[in-house]
mmCIF file of C-alpha atoms in Angstrom:
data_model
loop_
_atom_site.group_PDB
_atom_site.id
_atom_site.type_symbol
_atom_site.label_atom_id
_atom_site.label_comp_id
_atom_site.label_asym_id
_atom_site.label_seq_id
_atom_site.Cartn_x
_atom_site.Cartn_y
_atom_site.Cartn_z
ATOM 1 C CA UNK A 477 9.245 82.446 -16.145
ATOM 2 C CA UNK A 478 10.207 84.627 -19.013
ATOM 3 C CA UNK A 479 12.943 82.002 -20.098
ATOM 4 C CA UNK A 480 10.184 79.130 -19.615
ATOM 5 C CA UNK A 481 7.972 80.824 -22.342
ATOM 6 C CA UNK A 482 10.176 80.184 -24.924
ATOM 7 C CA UNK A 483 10.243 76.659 -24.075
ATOM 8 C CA UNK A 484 5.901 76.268 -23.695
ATOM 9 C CA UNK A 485 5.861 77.691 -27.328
ATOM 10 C CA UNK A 486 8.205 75.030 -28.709
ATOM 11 C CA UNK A 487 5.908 72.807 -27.093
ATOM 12 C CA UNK A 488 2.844 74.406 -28.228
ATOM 13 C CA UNK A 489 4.307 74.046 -31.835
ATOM 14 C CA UNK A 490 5.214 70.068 -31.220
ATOM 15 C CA UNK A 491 2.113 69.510 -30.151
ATOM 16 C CA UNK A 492 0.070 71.103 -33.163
ATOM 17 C CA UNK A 493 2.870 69.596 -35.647
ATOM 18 C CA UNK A 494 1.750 65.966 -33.577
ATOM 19 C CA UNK A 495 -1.985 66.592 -34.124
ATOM 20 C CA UNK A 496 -1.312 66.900 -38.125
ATOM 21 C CA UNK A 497 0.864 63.439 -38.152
ATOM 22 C CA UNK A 498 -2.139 62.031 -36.480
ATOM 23 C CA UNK A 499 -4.764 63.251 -38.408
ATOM 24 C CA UNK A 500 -2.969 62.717 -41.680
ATOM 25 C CA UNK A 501 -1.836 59.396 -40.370
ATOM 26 C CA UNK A 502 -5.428 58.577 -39.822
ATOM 27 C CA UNK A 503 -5.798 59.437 -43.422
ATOM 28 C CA UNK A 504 -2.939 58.058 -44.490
ATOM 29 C CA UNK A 505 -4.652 54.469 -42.750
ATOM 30 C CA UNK A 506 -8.034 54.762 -44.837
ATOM 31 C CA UNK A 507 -6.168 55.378 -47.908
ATOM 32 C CA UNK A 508 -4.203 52.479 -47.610
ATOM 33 C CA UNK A 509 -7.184 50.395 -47.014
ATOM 34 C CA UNK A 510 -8.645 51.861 -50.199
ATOM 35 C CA UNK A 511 -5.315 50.965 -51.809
ATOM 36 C CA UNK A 512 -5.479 47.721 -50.419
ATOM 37 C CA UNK A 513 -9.091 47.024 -51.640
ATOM 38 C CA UNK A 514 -8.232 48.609 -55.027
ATOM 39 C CA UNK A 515 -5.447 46.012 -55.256
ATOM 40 C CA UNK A 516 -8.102 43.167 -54.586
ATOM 41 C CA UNK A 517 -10.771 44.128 -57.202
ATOM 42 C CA UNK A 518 -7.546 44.753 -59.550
ATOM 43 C CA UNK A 519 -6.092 40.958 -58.924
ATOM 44 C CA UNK A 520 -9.635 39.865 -59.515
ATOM 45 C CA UNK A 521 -10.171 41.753 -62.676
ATOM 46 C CA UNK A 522 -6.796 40.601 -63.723
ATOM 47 C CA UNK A 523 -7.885 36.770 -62.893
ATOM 48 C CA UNK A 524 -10.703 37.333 -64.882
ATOM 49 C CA UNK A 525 -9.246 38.441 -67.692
ATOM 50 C CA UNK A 526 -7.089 35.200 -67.495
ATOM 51 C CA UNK A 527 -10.298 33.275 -67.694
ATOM 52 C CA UNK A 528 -11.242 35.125 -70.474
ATOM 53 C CA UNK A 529 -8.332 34.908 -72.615
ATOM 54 C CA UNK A 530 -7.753 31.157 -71.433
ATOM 55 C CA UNK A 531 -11.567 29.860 -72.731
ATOM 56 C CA UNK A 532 -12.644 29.027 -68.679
ATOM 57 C CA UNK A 533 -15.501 30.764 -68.387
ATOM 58 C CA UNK A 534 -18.203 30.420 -66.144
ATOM 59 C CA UNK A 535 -21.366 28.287 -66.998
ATOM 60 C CA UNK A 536 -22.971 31.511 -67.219
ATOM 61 C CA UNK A 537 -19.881 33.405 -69.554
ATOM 62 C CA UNK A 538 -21.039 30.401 -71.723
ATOM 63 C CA UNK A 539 -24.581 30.360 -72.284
ATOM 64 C CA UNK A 540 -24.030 34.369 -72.731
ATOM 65 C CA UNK A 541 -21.889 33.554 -75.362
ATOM 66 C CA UNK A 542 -24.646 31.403 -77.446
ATOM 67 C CA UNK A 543 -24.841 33.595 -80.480
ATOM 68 C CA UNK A 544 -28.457 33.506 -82.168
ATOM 69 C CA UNK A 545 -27.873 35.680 -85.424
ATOM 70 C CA UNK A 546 -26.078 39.195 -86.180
ATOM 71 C CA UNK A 547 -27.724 42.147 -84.770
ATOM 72 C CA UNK A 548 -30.505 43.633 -86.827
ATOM 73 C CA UNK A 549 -29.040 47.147 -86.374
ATOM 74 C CA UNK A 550 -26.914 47.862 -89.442
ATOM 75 C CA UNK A 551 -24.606 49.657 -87.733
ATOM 76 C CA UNK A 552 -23.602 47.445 -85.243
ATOM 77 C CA UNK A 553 -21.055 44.430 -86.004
ATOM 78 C CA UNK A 554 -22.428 42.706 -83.152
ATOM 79 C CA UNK A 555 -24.572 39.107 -82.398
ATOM 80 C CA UNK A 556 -27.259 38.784 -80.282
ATOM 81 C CA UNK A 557 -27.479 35.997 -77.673
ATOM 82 C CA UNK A 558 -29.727 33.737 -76.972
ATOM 83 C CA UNK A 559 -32.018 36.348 -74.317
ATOM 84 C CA UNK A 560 -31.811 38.103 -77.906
ATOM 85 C CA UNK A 561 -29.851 41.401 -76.293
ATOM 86 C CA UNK A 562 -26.091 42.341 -78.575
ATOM 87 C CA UNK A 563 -23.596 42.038 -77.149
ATOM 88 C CA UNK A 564 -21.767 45.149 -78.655
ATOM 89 C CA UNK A 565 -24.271 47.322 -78.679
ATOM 90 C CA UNK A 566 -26.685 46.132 -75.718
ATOM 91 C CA UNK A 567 -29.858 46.290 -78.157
ATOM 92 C CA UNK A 568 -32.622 44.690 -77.574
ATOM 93 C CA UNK A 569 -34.382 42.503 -80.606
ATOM 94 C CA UNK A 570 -38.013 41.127 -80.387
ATOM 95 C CA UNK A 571 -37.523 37.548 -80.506
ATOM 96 C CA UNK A 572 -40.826 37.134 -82.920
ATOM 97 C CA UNK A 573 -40.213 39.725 -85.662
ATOM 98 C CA UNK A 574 -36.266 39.912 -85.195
ATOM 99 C CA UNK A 575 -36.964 43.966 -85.466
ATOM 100 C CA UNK A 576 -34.705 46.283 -82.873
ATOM 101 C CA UNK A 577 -37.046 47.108 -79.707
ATOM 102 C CA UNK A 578 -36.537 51.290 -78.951
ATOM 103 C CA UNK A 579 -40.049 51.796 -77.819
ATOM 104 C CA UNK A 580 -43.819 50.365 -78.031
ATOM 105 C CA UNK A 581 -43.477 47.933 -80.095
ATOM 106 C CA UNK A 582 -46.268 45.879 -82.096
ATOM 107 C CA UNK A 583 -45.192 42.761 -84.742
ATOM 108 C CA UNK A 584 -45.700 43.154 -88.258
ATOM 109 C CA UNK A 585 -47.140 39.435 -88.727
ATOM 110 C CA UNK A 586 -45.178 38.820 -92.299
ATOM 111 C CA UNK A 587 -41.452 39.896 -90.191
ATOM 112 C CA UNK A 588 -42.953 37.080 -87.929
ATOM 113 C CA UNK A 589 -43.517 34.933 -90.888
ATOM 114 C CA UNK A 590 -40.173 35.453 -91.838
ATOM 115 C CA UNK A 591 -38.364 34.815 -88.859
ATOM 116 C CA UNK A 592 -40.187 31.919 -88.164
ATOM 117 C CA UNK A 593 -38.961 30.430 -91.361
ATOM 118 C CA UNK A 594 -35.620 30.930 -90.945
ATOM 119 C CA UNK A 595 -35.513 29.871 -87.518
ATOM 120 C CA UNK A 596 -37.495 26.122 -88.425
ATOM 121 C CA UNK A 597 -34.635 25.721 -91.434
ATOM 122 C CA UNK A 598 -32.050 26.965 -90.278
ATOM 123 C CA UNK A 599 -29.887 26.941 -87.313
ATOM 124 C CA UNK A 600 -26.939 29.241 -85.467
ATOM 125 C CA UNK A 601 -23.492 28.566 -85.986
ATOM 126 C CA UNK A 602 -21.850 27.699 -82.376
ATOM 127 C CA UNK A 603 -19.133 29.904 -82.443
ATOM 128 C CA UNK A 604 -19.782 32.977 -84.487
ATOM 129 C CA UNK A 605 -24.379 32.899 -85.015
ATOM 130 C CA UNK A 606 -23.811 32.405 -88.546
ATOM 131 C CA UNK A 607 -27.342 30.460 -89.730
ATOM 132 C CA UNK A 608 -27.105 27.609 -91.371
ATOM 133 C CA UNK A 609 -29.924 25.777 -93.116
ATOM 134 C CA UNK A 610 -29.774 21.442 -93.768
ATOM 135 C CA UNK A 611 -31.734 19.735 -96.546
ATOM 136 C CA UNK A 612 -30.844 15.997 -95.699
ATOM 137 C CA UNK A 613 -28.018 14.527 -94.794
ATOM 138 C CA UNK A 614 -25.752 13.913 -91.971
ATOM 139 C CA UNK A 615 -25.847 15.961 -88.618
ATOM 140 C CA UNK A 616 -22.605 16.743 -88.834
ATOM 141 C CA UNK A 617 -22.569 20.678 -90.037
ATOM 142 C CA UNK A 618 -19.386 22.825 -91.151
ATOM 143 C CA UNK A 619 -19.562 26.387 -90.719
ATOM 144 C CA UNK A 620 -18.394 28.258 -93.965
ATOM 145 C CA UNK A 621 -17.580 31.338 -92.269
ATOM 146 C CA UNK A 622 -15.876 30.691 -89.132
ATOM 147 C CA UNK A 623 -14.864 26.862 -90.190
ATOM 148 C CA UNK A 624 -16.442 25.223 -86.727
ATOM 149 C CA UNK A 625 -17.943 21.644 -86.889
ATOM 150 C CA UNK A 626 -20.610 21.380 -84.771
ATOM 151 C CA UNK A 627 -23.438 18.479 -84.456
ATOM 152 C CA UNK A 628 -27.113 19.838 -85.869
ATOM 153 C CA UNK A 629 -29.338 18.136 -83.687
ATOM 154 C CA UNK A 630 -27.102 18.878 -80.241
ATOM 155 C CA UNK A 631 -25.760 22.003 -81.595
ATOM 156 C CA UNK A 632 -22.590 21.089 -79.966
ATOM 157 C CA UNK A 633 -18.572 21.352 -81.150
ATOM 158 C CA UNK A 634 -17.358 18.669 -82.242
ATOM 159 C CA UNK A 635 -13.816 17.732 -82.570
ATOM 160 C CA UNK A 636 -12.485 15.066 -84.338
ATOM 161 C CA UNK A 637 -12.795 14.107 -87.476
ATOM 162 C CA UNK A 638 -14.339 16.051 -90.261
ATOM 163 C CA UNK A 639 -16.381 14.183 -93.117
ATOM 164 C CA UNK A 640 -18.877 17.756 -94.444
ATOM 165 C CA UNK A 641 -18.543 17.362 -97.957
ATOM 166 C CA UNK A 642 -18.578 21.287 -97.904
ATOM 167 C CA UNK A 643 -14.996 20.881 -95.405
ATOM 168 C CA UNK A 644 -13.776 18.911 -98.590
ATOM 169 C CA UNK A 645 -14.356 21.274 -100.833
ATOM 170 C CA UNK A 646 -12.885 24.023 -98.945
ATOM 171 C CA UNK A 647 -10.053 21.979 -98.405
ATOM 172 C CA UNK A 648 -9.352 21.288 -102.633
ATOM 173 C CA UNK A 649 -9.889 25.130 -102.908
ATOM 174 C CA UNK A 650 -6.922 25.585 -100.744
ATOM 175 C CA UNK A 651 -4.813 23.110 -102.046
ATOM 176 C CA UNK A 652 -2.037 24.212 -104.321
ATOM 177 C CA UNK A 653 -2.982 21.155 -106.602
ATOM 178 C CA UNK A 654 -6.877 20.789 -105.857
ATOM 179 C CA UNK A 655 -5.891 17.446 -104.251
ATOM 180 C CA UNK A 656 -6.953 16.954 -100.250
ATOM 181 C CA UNK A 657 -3.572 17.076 -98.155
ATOM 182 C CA UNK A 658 -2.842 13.703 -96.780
ATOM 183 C CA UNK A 659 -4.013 13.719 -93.192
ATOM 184 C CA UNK A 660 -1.174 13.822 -90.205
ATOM 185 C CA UNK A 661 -0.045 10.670 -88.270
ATOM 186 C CA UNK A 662 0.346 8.318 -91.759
ATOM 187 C CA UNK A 663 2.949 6.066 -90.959
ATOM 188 C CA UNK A 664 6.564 6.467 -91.876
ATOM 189 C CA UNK A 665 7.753 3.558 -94.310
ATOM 190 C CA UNK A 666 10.072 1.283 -91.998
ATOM 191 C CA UNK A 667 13.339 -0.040 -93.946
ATOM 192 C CA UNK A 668 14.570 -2.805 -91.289
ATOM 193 C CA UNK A 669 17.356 -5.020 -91.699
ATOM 194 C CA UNK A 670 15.473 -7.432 -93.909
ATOM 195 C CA UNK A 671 14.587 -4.491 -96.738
ATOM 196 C CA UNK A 672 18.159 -3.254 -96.596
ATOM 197 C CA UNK A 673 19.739 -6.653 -97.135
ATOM 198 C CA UNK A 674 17.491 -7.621 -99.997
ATOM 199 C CA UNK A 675 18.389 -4.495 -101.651
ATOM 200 C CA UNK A 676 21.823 -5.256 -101.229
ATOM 201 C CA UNK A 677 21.596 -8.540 -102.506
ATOM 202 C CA UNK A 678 20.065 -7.405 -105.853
ATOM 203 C CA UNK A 679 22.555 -5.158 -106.216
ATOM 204 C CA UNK A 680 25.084 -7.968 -106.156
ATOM 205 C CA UNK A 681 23.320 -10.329 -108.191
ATOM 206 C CA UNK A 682 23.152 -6.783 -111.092
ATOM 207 C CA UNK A 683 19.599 -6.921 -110.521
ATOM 208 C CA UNK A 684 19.367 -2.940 -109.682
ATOM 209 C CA UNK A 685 22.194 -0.690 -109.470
ATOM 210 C CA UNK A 686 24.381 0.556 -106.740
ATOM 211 C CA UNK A 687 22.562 4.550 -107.417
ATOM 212 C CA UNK A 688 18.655 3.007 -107.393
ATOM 213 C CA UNK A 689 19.995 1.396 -104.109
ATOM 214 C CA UNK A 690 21.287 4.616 -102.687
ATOM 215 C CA UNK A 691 18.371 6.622 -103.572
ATOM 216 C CA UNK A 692 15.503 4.231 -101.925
ATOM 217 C CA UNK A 693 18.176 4.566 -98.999
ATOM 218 C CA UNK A 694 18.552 8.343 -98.788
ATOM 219 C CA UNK A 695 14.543 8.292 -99.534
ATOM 220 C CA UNK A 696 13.594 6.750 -96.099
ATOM 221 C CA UNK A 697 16.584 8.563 -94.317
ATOM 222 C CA UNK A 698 14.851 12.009 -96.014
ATOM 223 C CA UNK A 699 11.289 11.338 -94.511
ATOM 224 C CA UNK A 700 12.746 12.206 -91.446
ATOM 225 C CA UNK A 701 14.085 15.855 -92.788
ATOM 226 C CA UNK A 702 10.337 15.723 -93.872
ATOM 227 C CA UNK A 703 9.187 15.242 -90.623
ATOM 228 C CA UNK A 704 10.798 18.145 -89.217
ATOM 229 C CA UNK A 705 9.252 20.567 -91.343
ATOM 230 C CA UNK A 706 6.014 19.079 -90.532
ATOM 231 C CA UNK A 707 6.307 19.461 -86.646
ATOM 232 C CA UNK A 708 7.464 22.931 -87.609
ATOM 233 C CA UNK A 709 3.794 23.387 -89.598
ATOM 234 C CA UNK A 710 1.818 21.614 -86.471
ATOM 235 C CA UNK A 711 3.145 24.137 -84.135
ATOM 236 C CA UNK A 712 0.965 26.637 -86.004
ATOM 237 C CA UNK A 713 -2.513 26.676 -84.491
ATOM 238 C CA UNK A 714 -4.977 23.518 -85.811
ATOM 239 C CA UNK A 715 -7.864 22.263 -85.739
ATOM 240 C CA UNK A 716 -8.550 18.793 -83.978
ATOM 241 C CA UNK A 717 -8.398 17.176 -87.387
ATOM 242 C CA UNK A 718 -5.106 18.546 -87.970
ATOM 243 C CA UNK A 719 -5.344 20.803 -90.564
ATOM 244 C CA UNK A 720 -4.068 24.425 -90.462
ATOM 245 C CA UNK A 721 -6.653 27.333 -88.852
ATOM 246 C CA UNK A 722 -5.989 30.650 -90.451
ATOM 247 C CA UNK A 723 -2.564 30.175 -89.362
ATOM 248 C CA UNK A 724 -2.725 33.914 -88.273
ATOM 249 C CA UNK A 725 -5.005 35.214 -85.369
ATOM 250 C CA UNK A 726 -7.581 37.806 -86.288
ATOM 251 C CA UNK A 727 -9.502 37.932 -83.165
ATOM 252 C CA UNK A 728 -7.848 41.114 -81.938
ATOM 253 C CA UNK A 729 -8.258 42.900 -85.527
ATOM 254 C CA UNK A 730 -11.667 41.448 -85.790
ATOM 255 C CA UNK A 731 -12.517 42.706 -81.683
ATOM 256 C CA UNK A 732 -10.878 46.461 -82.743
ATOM 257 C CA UNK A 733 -13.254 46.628 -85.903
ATOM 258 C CA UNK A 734 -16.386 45.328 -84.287
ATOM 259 C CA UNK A 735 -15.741 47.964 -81.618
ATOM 260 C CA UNK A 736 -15.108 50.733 -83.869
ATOM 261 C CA UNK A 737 -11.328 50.795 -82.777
ATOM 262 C CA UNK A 738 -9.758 50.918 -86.396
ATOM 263 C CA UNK A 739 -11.510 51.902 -89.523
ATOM 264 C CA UNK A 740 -12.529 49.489 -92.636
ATOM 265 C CA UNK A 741 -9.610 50.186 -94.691
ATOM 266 C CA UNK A 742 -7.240 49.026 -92.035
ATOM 267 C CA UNK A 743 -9.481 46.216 -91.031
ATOM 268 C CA UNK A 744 -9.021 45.153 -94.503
ATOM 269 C CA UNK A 745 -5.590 45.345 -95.112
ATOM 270 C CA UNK A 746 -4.728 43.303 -91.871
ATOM 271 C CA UNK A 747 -6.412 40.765 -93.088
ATOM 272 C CA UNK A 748 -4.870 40.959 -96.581
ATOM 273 C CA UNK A 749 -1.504 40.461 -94.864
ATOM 274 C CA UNK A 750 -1.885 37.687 -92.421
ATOM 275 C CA UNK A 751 -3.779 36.159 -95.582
ATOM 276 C CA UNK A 752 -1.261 36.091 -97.829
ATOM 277 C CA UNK A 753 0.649 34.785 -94.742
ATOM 278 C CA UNK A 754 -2.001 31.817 -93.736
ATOM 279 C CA UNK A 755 -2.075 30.937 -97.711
ATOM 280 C CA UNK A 756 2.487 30.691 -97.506
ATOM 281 C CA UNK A 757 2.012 27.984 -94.438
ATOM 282 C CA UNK A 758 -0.927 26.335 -96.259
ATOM 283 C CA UNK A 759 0.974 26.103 -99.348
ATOM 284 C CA UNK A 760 4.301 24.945 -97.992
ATOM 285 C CA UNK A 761 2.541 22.608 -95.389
ATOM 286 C CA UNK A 762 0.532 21.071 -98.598
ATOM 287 C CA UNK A 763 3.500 20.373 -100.429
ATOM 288 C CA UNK A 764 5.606 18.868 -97.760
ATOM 289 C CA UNK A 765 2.542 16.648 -96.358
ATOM 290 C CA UNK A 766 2.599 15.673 -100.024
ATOM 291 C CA UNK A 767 6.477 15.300 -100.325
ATOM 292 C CA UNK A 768 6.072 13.431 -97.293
ATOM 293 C CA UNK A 769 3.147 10.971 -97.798
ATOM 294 C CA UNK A 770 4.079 9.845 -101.649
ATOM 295 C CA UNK A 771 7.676 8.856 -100.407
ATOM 296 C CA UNK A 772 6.114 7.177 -97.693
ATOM 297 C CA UNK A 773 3.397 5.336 -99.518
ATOM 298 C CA UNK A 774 6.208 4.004 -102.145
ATOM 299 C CA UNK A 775 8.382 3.468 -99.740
ATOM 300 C CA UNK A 776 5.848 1.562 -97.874
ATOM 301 C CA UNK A 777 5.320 -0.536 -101.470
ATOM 302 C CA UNK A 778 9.198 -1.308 -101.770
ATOM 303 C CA UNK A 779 9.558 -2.755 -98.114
ATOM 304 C CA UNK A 780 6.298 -5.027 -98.700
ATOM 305 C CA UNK A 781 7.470 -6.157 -102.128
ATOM 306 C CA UNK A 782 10.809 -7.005 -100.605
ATOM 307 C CA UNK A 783 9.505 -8.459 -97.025
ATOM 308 C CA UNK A 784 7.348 -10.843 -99.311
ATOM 309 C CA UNK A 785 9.422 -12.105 -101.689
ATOM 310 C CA UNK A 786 12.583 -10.103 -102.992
ATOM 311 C CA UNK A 787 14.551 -13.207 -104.524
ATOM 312 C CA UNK A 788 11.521 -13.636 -107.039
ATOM 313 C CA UNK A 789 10.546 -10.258 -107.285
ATOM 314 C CA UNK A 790 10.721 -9.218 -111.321
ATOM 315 C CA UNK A 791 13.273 -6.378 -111.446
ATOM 316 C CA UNK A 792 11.265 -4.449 -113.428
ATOM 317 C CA UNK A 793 8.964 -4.341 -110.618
ATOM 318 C CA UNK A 794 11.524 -2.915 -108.312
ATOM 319 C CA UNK A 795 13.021 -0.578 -110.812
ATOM 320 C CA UNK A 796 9.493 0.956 -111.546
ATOM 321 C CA UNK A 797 8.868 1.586 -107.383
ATOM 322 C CA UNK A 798 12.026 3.434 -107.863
ATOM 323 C CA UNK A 799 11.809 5.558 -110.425
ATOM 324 C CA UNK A 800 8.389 6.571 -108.654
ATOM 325 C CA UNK A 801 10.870 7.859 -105.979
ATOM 326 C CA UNK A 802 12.755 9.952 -108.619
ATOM 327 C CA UNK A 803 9.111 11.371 -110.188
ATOM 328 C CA UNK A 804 8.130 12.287 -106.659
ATOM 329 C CA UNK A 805 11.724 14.084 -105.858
ATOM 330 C CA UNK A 806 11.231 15.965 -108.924
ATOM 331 C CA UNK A 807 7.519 17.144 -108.898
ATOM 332 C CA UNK A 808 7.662 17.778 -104.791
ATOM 333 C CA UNK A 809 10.815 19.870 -105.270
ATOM 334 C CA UNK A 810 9.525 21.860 -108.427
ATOM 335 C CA UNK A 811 6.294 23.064 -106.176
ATOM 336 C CA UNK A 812 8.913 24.029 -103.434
ATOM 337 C CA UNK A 813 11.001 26.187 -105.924
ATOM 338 C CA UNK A 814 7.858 27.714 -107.554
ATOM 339 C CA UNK A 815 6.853 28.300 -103.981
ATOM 340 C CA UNK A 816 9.615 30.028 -102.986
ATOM 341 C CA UNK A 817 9.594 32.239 -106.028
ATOM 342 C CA UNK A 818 5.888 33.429 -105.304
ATOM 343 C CA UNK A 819 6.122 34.188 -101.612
ATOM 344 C CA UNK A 820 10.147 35.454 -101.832
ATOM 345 C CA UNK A 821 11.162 32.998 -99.296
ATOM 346 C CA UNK A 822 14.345 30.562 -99.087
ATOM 347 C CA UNK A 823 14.359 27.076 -100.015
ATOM 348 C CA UNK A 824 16.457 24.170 -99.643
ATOM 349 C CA UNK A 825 16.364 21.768 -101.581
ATOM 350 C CA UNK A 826 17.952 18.248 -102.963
ATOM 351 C CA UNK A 827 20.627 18.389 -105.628
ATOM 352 C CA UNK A 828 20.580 15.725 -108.602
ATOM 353 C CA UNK A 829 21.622 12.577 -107.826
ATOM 354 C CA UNK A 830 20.938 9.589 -105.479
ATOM 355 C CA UNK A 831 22.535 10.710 -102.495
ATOM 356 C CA UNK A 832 19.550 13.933 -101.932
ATOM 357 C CA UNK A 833 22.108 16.330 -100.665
ATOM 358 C CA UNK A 834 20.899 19.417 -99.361
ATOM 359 C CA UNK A 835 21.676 22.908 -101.187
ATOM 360 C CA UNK A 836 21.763 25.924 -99.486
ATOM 361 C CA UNK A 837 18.569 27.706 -98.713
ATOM 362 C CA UNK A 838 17.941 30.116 -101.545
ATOM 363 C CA UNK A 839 15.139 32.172 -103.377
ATOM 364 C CA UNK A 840 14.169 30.720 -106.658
ATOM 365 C CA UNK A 841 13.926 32.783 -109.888
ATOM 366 C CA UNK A 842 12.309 31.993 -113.194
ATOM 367 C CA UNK A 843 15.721 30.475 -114.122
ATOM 368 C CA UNK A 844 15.832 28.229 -111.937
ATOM 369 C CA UNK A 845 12.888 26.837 -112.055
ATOM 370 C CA UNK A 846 13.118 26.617 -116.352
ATOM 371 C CA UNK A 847 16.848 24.797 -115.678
ATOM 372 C CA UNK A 848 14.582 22.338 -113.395
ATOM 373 C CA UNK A 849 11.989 21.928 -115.425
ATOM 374 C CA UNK A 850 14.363 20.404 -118.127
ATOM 375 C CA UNK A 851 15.897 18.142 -115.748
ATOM 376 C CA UNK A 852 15.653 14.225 -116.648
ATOM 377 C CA UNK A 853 13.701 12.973 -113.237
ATOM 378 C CA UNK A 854 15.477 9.768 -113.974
ATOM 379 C CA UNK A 855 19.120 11.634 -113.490
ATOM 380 C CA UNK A 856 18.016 10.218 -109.559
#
């Protein structure tokens, strides 16, 4: 038996080493169910911050989001909803007197006055609460601050078209030339078979030369060049109406700053740098949508002449279209070189001449932009 006790305390250790696997595998088992449920409300956290980021909220993430005005509390970057609570700093405003509620709380009847007023003329942007007031007019509204059209008696977005005369004049403030930028989809001048022939023709009978030939030619084949760098510009963000949005995304700077994440000063400069960046695609886009739509709209004006009736057309007629062509080559490439020299980027553009070859891309100086400047447009 003395030999047999060696063996029963072996045994007495397996067994007590046993009971701790099962007791820790018991624990072991809840933990992995925690785990498990963790991993569920993580996935639908995660899902829901896909919503979020993806604009498919919930009927109810919606009418949370209906921004009245900007909270009362000076403090606070915030807007209050509609049930008139922040949504930054969970405040609660009285909905009469617009005056933060942090206790008893009795109106002061002129605040009431006051708000009243402002609520009967005015009404909340859609997007970011900003108020806007009407004095006659169409319903169609354009939000100043956040640029969002939106309908004043529905108070709905609309897309589409824009026609607020205060859309127009943000649009000539923009533009490089304080013209509006043609709109995209104008259609591309078509030189068929008929055009081309006809312009062969009075080349042959001396009625324009072989190099005013070439250059309505090379204009139609350069639209297309044209048209790449506009697909380039539409695959910035846009609004429905297709011009540019800030061309840079603030939201996260402006989400940091409203929650206190980063301070004013670099807040500020943020914006200074993806402005100067928003006004380089606006500037570029402006010029080629201009480049673009003049050589399209002459173009256009040289096929019709010579579709209706190019063996009695006046040469002088035709010789005037074209020189238009050589005006527009000049002016359109003089705002890209004195573009390039303000923002430091590389250009390409045509060399003299009727064939519109391409240089290599290049930054612009003073120079050469003076040496252009000089140049006879007619040398096209």
């Amino acid at each position: 038996m003395a030999d047999t006790q060696a063996m029963a305390q072996d045994y007495q250790e397996v067994l007590r080493i046993e009971k701790l696997n099962a007791v820790d595998k018991k624990t072991l088992g809840e933990l992995m169910k925690q785990a498990h449920a963790l991993r569920e409300i993580m996935q639908s956290r995660s899902q829901q911050i896909i919503r979020i980021r993806s604009g498919l909220h919930t009927v109810a993430d919606k009418e949370r989001k209906a921004f009245v005005m900007p909270c009362p509390d000076e403090g606070c970057k915030g807007y209050l909803t509609s049930g008139y609570t922040c949504g930054i700093c969970n405040k609660k405003t009285c909905p009469k007197c617009v005056i933060i509620l942090d206790g008893p709380h009795e109106c002061d009847p002129d605040m009431v006055a006051t708000a009243e007023l402002i609520k009967k003329e005015t009404k909340p942007c859609p997007t970011c609460g900003e108020r806007i007031g009407k004095v006659s007019g169409c319903d169609q509204m354009w939000c100043i601050k956040c640029h969002t059209t939106f309908s004043w008696n529905k108070g709905a977005i609309e897309k589409g078209d824009i026609h607020n005369p205060h859309y127009y004049q943000w649009l000539r403030e923009q533009s490089v030339d304080g013209n509006i930028p043609r709109a995209r989809g104008d259609r591309r001048a078509n030189l068929d078979g008929v055009t081309t022939h006809a312009l062969k023709s009075l080349v042959k009978d001396n009625q324009i030369s072989g190099q005013q030939q070439e250059l309505v030619l090379s204009s139609s084949r350069y639209t297309r060049h044209l048209e790449a760098h506009m697909r380039l510009y539409n695959n910035v963000p846009q609004n429905d109406n297709g011009t540019l949005q800030n061309a840079t995304d603030d939201e996260k700077a402006r989400i940091d700053y409203m929650l206190n994440h980063i301070t004013e000063n670099k807040f500020c400069e943020g914006l200074i740098s993806r402005d100067i960046t928003r006004k380089r695609w606006i500037d570029f886009s402006q010029v080629y949508t201009l480049y673009s739509g003049s050589l399209n709209s002459t173009l256009e004006k040289i096929h019709t002449e010579l579709l209706t009736a190019w063996e009695t057309l006046p040469p002088t007629r035709l010789i005037s279209l074209i020189s238009e062509l050589s005006t527009i080559h000049h002016a359109c490439i003089l705002q890209l070189m004195i573009l390039s020299h303000i923002y430091h980027r590389k250009v390409s553009v045509n060399t003299l001449g009727p064939y519109l070859r391409q240089q290599k891309p290049i930054i612009f100086s003073k120079e050469n932009i003076a040496d252009w400047e000089k140049q006879d447009p007619e040398m096209f």
